[in-house]
XYZ file of C-alpha atoms in Angstrom:
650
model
C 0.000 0.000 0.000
C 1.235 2.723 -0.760
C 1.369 6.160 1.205
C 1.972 9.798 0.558
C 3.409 12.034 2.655
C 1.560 16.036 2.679
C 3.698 18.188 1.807
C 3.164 21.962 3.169
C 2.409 24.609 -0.130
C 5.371 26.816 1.401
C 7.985 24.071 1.209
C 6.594 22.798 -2.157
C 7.020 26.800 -3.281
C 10.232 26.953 -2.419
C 11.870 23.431 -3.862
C 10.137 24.437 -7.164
C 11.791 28.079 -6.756
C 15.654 26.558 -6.395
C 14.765 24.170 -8.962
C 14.089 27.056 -11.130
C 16.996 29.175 -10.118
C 19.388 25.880 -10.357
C 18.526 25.379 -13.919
C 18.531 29.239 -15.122
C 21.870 29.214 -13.400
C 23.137 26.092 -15.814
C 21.498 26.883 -19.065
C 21.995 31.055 -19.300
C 19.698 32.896 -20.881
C 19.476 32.919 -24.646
C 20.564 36.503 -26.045
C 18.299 38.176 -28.581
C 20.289 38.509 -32.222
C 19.020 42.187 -32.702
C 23.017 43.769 -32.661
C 22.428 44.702 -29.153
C 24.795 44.614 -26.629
C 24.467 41.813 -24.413
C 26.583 42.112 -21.610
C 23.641 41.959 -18.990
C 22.533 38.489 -20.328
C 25.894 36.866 -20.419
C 28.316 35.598 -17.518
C 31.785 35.960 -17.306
C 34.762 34.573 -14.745
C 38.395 36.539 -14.105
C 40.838 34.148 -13.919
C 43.471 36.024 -11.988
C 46.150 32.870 -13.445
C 45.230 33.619 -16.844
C 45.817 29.790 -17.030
C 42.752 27.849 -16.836
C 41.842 25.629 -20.316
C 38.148 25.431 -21.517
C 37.519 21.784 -20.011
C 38.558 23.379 -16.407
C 36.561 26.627 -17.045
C 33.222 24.803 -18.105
C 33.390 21.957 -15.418
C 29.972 22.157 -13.121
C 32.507 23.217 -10.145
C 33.290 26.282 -12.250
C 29.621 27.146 -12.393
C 29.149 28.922 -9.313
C 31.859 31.344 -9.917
C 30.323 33.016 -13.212
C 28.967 36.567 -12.455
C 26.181 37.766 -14.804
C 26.874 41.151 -16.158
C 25.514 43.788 -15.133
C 26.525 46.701 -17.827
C 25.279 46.355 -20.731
C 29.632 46.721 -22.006
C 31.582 44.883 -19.921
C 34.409 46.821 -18.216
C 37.563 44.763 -16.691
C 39.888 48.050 -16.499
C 43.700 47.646 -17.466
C 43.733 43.962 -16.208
C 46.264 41.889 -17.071
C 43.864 38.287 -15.981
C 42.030 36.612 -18.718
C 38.421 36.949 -18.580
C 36.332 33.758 -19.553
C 32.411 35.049 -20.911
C 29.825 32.394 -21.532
C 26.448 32.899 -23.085
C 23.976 30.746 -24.973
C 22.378 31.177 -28.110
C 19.251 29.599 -30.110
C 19.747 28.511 -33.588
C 17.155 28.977 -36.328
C 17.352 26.490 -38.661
C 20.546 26.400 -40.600
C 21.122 30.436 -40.886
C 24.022 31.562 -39.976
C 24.774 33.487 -36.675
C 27.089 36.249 -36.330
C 28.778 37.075 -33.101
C 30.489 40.473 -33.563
C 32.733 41.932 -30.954
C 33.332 45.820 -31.253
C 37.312 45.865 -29.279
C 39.475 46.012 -32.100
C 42.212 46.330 -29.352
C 41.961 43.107 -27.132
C 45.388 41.147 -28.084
C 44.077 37.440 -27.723
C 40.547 36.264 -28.361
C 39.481 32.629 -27.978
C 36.457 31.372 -29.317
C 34.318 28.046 -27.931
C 31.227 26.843 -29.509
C 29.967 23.605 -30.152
C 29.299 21.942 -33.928
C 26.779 19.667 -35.469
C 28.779 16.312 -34.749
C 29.432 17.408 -31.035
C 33.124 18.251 -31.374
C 33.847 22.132 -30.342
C 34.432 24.755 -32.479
C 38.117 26.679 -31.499
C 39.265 29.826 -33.323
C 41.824 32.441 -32.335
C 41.804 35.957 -33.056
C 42.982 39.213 -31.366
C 45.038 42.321 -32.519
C 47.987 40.310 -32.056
C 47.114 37.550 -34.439
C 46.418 37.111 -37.845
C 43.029 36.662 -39.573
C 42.219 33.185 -39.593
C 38.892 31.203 -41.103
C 35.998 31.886 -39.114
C 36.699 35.297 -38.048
C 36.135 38.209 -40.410
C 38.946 41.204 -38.337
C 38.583 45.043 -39.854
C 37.822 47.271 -37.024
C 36.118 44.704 -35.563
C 35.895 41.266 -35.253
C 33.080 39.209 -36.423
C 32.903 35.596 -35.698
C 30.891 32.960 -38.293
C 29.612 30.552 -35.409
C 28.945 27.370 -36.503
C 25.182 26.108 -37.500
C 23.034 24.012 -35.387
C 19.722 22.485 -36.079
C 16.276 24.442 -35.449
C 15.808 25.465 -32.186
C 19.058 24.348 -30.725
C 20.480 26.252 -27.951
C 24.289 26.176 -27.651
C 26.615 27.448 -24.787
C 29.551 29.387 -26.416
C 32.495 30.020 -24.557
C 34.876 33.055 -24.933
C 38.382 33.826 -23.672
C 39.966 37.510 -23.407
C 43.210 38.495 -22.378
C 45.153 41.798 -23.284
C 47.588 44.019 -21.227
C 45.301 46.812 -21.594
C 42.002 48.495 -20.738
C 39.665 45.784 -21.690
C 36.113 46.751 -22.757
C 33.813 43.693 -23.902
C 31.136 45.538 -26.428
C 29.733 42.005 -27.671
C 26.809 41.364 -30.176
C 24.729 38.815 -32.003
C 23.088 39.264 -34.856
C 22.001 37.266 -38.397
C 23.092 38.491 -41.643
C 20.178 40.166 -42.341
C 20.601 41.830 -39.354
C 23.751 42.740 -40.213
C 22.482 44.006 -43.834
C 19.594 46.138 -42.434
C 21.197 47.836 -39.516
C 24.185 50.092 -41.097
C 25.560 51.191 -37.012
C 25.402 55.182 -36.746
C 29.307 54.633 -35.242
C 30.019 54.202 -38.828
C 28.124 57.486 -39.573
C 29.895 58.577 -37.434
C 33.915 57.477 -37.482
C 33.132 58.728 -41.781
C 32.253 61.838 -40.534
C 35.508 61.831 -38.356
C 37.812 60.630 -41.141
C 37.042 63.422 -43.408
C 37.250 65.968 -41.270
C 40.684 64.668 -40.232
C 42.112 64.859 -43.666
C 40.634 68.388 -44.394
C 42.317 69.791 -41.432
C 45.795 68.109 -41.719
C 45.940 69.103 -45.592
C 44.619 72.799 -45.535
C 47.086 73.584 -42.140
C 49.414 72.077 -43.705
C 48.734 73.903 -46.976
C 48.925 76.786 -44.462
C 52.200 75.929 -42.946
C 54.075 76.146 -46.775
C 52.103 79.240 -47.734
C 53.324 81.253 -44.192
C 56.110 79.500 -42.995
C 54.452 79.968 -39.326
C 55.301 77.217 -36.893
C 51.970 77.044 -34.994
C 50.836 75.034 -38.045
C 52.839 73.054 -38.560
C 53.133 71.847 -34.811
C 48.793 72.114 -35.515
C 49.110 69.518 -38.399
C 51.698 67.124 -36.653
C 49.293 67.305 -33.259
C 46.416 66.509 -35.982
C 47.899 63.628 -37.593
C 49.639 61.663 -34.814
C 45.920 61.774 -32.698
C 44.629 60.646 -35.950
C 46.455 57.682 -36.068
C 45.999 57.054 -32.559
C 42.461 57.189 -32.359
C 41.961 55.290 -36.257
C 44.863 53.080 -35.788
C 44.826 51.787 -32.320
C 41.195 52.998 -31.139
C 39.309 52.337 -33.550
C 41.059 49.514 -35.396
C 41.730 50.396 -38.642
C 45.257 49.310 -38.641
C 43.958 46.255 -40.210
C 44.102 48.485 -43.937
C 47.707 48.083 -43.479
C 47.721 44.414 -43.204
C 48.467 42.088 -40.168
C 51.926 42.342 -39.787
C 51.476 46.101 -39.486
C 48.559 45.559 -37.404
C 50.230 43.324 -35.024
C 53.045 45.542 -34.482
C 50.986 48.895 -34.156
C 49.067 46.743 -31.519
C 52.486 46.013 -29.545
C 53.484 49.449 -29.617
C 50.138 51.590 -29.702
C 51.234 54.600 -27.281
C 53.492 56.008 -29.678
C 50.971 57.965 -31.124
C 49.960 58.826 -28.323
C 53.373 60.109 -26.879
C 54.245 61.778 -30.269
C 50.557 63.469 -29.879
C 51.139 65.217 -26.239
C 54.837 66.604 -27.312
C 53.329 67.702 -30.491
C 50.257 69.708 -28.489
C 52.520 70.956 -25.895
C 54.402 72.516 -28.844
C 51.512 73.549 -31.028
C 50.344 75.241 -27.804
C 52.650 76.939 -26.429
C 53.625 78.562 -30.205
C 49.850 79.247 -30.229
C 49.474 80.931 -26.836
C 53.097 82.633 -27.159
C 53.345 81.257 -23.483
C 56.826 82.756 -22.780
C 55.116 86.249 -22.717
C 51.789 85.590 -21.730
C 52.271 82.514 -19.592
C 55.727 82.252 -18.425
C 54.730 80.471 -15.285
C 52.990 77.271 -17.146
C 56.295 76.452 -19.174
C 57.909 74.338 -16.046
C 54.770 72.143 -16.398
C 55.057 72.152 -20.433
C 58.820 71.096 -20.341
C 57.891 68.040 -17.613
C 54.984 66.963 -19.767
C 56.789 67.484 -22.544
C 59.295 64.652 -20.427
C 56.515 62.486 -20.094
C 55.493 62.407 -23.501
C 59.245 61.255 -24.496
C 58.970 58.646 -22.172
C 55.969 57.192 -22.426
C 57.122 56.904 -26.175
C 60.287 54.681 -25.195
C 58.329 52.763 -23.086
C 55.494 52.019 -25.115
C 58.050 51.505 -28.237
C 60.112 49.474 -26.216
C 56.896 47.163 -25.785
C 55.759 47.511 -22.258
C 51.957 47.967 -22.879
C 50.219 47.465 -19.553
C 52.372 50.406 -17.745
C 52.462 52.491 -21.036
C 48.613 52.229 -20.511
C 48.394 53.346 -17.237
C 50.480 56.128 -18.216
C 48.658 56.887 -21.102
C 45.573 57.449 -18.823
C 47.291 59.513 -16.253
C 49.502 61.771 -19.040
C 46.102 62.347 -21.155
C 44.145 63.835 -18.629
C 46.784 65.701 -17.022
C 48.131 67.523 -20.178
C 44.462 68.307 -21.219
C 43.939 70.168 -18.076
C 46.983 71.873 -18.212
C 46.266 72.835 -21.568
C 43.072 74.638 -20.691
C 44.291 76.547 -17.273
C 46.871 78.191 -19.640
C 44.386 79.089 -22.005
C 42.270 80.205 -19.249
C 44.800 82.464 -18.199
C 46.382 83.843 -21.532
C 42.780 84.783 -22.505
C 42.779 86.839 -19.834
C 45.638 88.505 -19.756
C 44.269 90.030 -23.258
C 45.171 87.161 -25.629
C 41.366 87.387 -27.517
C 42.609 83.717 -30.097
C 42.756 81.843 -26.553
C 38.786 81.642 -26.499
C 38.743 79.380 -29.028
C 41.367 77.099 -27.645
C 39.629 77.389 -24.195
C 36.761 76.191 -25.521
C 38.733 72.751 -27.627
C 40.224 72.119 -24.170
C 37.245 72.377 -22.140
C 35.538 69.824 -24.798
C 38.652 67.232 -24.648
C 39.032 68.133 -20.656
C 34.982 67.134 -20.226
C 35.312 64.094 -22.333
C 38.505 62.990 -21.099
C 36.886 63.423 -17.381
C 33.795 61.465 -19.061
C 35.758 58.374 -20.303
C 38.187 57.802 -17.424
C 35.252 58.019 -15.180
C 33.275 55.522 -17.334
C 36.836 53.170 -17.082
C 36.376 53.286 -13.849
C 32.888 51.809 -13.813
C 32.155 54.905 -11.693
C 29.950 56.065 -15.179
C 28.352 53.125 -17.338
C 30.247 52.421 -20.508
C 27.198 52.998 -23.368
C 27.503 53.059 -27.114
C 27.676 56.860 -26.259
C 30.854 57.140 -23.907
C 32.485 54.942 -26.762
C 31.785 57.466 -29.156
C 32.317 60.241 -26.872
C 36.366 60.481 -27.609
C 36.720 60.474 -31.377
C 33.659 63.283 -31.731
C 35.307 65.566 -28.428
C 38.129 65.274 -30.829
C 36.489 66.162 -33.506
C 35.465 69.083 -32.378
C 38.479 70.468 -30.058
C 40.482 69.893 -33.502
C 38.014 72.229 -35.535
C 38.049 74.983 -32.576
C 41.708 74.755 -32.667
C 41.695 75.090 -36.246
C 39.166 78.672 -35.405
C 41.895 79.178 -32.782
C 44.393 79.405 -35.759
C 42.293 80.875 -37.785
C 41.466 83.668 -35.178
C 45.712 84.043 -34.658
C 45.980 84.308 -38.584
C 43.447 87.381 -38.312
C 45.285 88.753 -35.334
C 48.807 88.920 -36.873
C 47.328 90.373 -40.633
C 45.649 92.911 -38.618
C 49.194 93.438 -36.481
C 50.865 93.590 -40.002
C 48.305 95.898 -41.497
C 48.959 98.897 -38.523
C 52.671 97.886 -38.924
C 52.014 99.102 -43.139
C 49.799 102.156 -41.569
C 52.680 103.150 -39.168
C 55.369 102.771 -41.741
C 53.837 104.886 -44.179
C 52.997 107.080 -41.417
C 56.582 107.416 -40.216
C 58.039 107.595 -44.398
C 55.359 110.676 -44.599
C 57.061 111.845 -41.351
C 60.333 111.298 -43.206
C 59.591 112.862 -46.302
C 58.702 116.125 -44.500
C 61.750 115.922 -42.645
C 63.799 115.468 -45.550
C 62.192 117.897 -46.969
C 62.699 120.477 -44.440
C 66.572 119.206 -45.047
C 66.646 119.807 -48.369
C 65.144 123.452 -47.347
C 68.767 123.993 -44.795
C 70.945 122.676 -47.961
C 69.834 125.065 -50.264
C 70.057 127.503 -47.495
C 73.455 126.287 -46.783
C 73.942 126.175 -50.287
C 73.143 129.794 -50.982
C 75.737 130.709 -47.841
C 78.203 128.809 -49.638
C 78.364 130.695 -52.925
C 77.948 133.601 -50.511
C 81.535 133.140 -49.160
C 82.565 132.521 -52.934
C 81.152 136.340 -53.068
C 82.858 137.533 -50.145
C 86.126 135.828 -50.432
C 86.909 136.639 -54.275
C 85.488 140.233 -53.833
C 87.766 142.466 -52.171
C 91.086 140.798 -54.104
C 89.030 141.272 -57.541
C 87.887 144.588 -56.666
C 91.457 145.743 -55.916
C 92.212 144.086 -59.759
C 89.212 145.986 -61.565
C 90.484 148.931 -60.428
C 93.710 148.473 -62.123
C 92.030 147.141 -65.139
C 89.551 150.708 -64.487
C 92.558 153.278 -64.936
C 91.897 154.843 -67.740
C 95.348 156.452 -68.049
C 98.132 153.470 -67.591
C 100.853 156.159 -68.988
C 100.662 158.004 -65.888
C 102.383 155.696 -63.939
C 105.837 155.353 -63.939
C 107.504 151.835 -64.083
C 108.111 151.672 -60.593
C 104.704 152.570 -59.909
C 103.254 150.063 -61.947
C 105.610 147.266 -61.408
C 104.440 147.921 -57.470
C 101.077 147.981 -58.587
C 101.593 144.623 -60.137
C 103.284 142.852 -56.965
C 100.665 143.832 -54.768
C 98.055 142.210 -57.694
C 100.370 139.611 -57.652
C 99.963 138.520 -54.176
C 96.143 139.526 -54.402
C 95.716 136.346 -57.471
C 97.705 133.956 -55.186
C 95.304 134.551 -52.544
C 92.579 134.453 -54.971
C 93.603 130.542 -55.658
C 94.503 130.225 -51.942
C 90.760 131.055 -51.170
C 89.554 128.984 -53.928
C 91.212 125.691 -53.012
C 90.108 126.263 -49.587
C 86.387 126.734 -50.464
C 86.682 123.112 -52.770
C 88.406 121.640 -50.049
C 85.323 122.696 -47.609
C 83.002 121.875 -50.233
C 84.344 118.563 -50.848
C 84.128 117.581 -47.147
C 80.269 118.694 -46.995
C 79.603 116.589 -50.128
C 81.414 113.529 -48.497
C 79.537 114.640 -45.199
C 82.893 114.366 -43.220
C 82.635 115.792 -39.819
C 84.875 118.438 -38.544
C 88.673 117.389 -38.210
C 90.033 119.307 -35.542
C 93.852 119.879 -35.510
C 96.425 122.192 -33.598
C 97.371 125.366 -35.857
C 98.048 129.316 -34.808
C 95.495 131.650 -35.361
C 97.809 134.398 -36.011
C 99.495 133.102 -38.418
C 96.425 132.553 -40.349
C 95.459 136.327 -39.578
C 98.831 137.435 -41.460
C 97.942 135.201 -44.590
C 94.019 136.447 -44.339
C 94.778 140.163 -43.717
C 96.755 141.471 -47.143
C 94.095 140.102 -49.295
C 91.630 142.990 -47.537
C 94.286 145.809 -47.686
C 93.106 147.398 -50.790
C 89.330 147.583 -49.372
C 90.753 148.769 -46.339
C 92.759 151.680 -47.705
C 90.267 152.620 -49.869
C 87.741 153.095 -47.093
C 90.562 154.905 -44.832
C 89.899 152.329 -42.374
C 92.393 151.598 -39.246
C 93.048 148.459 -38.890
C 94.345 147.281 -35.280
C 95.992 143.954 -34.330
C 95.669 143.879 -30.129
C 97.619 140.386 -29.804
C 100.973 139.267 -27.625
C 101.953 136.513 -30.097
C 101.260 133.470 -31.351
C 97.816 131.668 -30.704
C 97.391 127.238 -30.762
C 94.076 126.018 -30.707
C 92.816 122.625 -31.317
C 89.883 122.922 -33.841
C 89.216 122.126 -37.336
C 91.108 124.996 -39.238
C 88.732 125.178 -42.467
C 85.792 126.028 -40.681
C 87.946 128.394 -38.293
C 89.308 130.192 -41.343
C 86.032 130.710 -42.918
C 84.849 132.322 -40.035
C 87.385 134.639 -39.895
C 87.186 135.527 -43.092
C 82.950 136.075 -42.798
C 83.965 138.365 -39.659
C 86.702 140.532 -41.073
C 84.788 141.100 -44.108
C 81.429 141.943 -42.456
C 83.840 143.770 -40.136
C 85.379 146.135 -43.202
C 81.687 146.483 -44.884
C 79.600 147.775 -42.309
C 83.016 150.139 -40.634
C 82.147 153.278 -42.254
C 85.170 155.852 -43.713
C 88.116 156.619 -41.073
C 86.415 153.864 -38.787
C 88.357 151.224 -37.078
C 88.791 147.467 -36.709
C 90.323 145.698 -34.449
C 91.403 142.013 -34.102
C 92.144 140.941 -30.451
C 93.977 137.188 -29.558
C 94.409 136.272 -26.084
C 94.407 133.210 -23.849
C 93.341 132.779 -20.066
C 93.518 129.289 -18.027
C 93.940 127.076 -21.444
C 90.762 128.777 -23.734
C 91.840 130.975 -26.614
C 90.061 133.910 -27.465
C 89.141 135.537 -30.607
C 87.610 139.394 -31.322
C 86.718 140.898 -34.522
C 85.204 144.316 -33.793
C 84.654 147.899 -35.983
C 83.171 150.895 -34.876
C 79.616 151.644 -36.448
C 77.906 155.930 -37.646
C 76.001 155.790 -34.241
C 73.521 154.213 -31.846
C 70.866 153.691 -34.241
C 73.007 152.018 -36.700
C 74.259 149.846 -33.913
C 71.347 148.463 -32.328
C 70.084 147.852 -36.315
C 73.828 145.493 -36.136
C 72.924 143.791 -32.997
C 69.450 142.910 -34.028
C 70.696 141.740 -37.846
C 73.723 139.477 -35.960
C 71.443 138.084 -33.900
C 68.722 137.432 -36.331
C 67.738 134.019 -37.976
C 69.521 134.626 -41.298
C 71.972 137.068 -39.980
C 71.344 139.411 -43.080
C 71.989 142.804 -42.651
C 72.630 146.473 -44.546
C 76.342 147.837 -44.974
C 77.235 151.302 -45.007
C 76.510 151.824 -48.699
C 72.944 150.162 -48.352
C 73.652 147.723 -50.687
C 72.649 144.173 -49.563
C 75.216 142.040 -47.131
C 74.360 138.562 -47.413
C 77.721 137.251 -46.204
C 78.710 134.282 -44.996
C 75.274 134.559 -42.604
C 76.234 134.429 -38.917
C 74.086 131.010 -38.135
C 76.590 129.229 -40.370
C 79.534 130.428 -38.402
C 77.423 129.667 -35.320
C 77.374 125.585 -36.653
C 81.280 126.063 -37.422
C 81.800 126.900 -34.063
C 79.242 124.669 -32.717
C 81.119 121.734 -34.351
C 83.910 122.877 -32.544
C 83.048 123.157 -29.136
C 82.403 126.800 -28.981
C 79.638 129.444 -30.014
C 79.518 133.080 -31.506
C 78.952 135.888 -28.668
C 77.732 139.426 -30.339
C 77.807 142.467 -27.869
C 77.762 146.181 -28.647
C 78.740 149.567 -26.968
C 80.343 152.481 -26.993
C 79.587 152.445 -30.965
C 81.237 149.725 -31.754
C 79.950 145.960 -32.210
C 81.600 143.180 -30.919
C 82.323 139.439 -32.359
C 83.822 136.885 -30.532
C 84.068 133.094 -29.941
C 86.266 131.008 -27.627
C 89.134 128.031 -28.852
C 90.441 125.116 -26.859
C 94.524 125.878 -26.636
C 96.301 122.564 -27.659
C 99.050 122.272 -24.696
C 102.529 120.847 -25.744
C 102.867 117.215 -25.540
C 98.781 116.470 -24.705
């Protein structure tokens, strides 16, 4: 007889509950094949040994220590263990299933699933191996599982292991799946590419037309981020074939590396950091460091710490990058805004990503996204940033034109104004031809004048003749002197000073103005103890002279008197040329004409005295140390100017 034992409803409940939990936890759940990600319905195991095979890893003592995921994109940070994943899938019919898994950077990938005669299924991929049948690798890697009968569900097995940040984006999908759903990241990374190559080529386009460094560091920043984010991000290394691939997979930082040095040098030519942020340079010399040796390390094959690194370096630099910016803008630099605003995108996004590596933020199909557009667009505000400089600098240029026309306008009135004081000088010039040549060829016309040559004896005329004689040797005296001095204005030599004796050059000076003198019964007076040295440039000193004594004999009027005065006191020589005047009137009209601008003034026959003019003599002097005094008094006017004496031996 048989006999059954009650059994409460609340015990019942719960055996069928763990019987239900029991077999979920052995058979999975069976992920949809939409393309979706599917790390919440799959189950994965670290193994910290990075040794166990797929018979240990699938054993039912293995069971309990699979974790279902709970991101939709797995996250296992820079780990160096191997992560086992298992998941199960249901077959429909004979079409083929596609298992596609979006890390084109994971360095070993082994796949598990079972076939039709029972055996399993094994292929290898990774970015350090090449293609092999079964596995389809561009920038991702797609897996041809193999077909099972209708309705059959299969547990597929899948080993990871890379020294690296490992994220597990992993889909299923059919072909026509695959066919209908074109993935916006494609869109996207298109969009990416183009604008890439349409900044590096018109910067560098830029760089040859300008020759300006900030572009060139611009189009070397823009090209080795490029290939880190295509090559080693993204995955598109595999264009260049697997042997290429594998190695830019070994060595992926040096992009990366070559990127920071070339930023840190594209902006500090941009912000012209020594004068607007000398302070930040310490920090872009040590990342600068940084960037050189993360790009021995990571050439030198040491992934995993070139990685860690990598993260530290990038976020760093990027906010270094902005505080400058920050601060150059405002201390007045107006191109910075731009570049504030690429740094603040990369800064945000960089902040966004590591956060998102840390599981802190849940890796989407976003965040994955997030770094190549943040790129994107820091590169094109960088590009305004340029752009912005380039309008800056032709703007800079363009007052630079406006001030150098302004300043040859200044010039040209200045030379003008030049030319004015030549012709003036000019004038004075042929004005000491006049005076110079005028009293010895008035003393010959009036030999030539006599209208009776008969009534003088021989003697007489012979007399005559030797006093002409010595006039005509003056004459060509005076006249090599004058080419001498006109030479030396041409050349524009400056004064040559020299030691000579004033008196001495009085005694070859005075005979030539003997005939004037006699004629106007004029005394002439020498008040002088000797010999006079004085260091000065004798040309200018003679011509002088010669402008005084022959203002001196023009405005003396008949029986007046001259007198020429040499003396020295405590090393200064001393010159005075002076000549009595009719009376008061007719000196304070002296006074006033000597001291005047042009120094014109009337002799005693009211015929125009041009002279030497009295501001040229003044500039003689001047180049010598010394200036023109003019007093009056006691009706006589008074010329003088001081000499240095050249002692003996000095």
């Amino acid at each position: 007889m048989l006999t059954f034992r009650i059994v409460r409803p609340g015990v019942l409940c719960l055996f069928l509950w763990l019987c239900f939990a029991v077999s979920k936890a052995v058979a999975g759940t069976v992920v949809p094949l939409d393309l979706s990600n599917i790390g919440k319905l799959v189950s994965y195991y670290s193994d910290s040994t990075a040794t166990l095979n797929l018979a240990q890893i699938s054993s039912p003592a293995m069971a309990p220590h699979f974790k279902r995921g709970d991101k939709d994109i797995l996250n296992f940070g820079n780990t160096s263990s191997a992560v086992w994943i298992k998941f199960q899938v249901r077959h429909q019919g004979f079409k083929k299933i596609y298992l596609v898994l979006e890390a084109p950077n994971i360095e070993q990938i082994d796949l598990y699933a079972p076939r039709p005669n029972g055996s399993i299924w094994h292929v290898r991929a990774g970015s350090l191996f090449k293609e092999a049948k079964g596995v389809k690798v561009d920038n991702d890697y797609v897996f041809d599982l193999p077909a099972l009968s209708p309705d059959t569900v299969a547990t597929v097995y899948m080993r990871l292991a890379t020294n690296n940040i490992m994220l597990v984006p992993l889909k299923l999908s059919t072909a026509e799946a695959m066919i209908e759903r074109v993935p916006y990241k494609d869109r996207i990374e298109y969009a990416y590419i183009g604008v890439l190559i349409a900044l590096l080529l018109f910067n560098l386009f830029l760089y040859f037309s300008l020759k300006d460094k900030a572009y060139l560091y611009y189009t070397l920043y823009v090209l080795s981020l490029s290939l880190y984010m295509l090559i080693y991000i993204r995955g598109y290394s595999y264009l260049l074939g697997s042997d290429l691939r594998i190695f830019m997979s070994m060595h992926p930082h040096v992009f990366l590396s070559l990127s920071v040095v070339t930023s840190l040098l594209f902006c500090r030519r941009l912000l012209n950091l020594e004068v607007t942020v000398p302070s930040m340079l310490k920090y872009y010399y040590f990342f600068g460091i940084c960037g050189i040796v993360l790009f021995f390390l990571s050439a030198a094959g040491f992934k995993s710490i070139s990685t860690s690194i990598a993260q530290v370096l990038t976020i760093s630099v990027a906010l270094t990058l902005w505080i400058s910016g920050i601060i150059a803008y405002r201390r007045g630099l107006k191109a910075a805004k731009y570049y504030v605003a690429a740094w603040s995108l990369i800064w945000v996004s960089v902040a966004i990503v590591t956060l998102s590596l840390a599981g802190i933020i849940e890796v989407n199909e976003y965040t994955m996204q997030l770094v190549p557009l943040a790129s994107t667009g820091e590169l094109l505000l960088l590009s305004f940033a340029l752009g912005d400089r380039y309008n800056t600098i032709i703007a800079a240029e363009q007052r630079a034109r406006d001030e150098n026309l302004s300043l040859v306008q200044t010039h040209n009135l200045k030379l003008e104004e030049r030319v004015k004081e030549r012709t003036q000088e000019l004038n004075q010039f042929f004005s000491i031809v006049a005076h110079d040549l005028r009293s010895p060829l008035n003393s010959l016309m009036s030999i030539l004048e006599l209208n009776d040559m008969q009534a003088l004896n021989n003697e007489e005329l012979r007399a005559l003749l030797k006093e002409n004689t010595a006039n005509i040797h003056r004459i060509n005296s005076t006249v090599n002197t004058l080419l001498h001095w006109a030479k030396g204005r041409m050349e524009g030599s400056q004064s040559v000073p020299v030691t000579f004796d004033v008196k001495a050059v009085l005694d070859e000076l005075i005979p030539a103005y003997m005939p004037l003198i006699h004629r106007k019964d004029i005394e002439l007076e020498m008040q002088t103890a000797g010999a006079l040295s004085v260091y000065a440039d004798r040309n200018e000193v003679v011509l002088v002279l010669r402008n005084l004594i022959d203002n001196a004999i023009k405005f003396t009027p008949k029986n007046g008197l001259i007198s020429i005065g040499l003396s020295e006191d405590r090393g200064v020589g001393k010159v005075v040329v002076s000549n009595s005047l009719e009376d008061t009137g007719a000196l304070q009209r002296a006074i006033r004409a000597a001291t005047a601008e042009n120094g014109v003034m009337k002799s005693t026959d009211y015929s125009a005295g041009v002279g030497l003019g009295l501001n040229l003599c003044k500039t003689y002097l001047q180049n010598n140390g010394s200036d023109l005094s003019v007093t009056g008094g006691n009706g006589k006017i008074f010329f003088s100017f001081e000499l240095p004496v050249k002692k003996e031996g000095s």
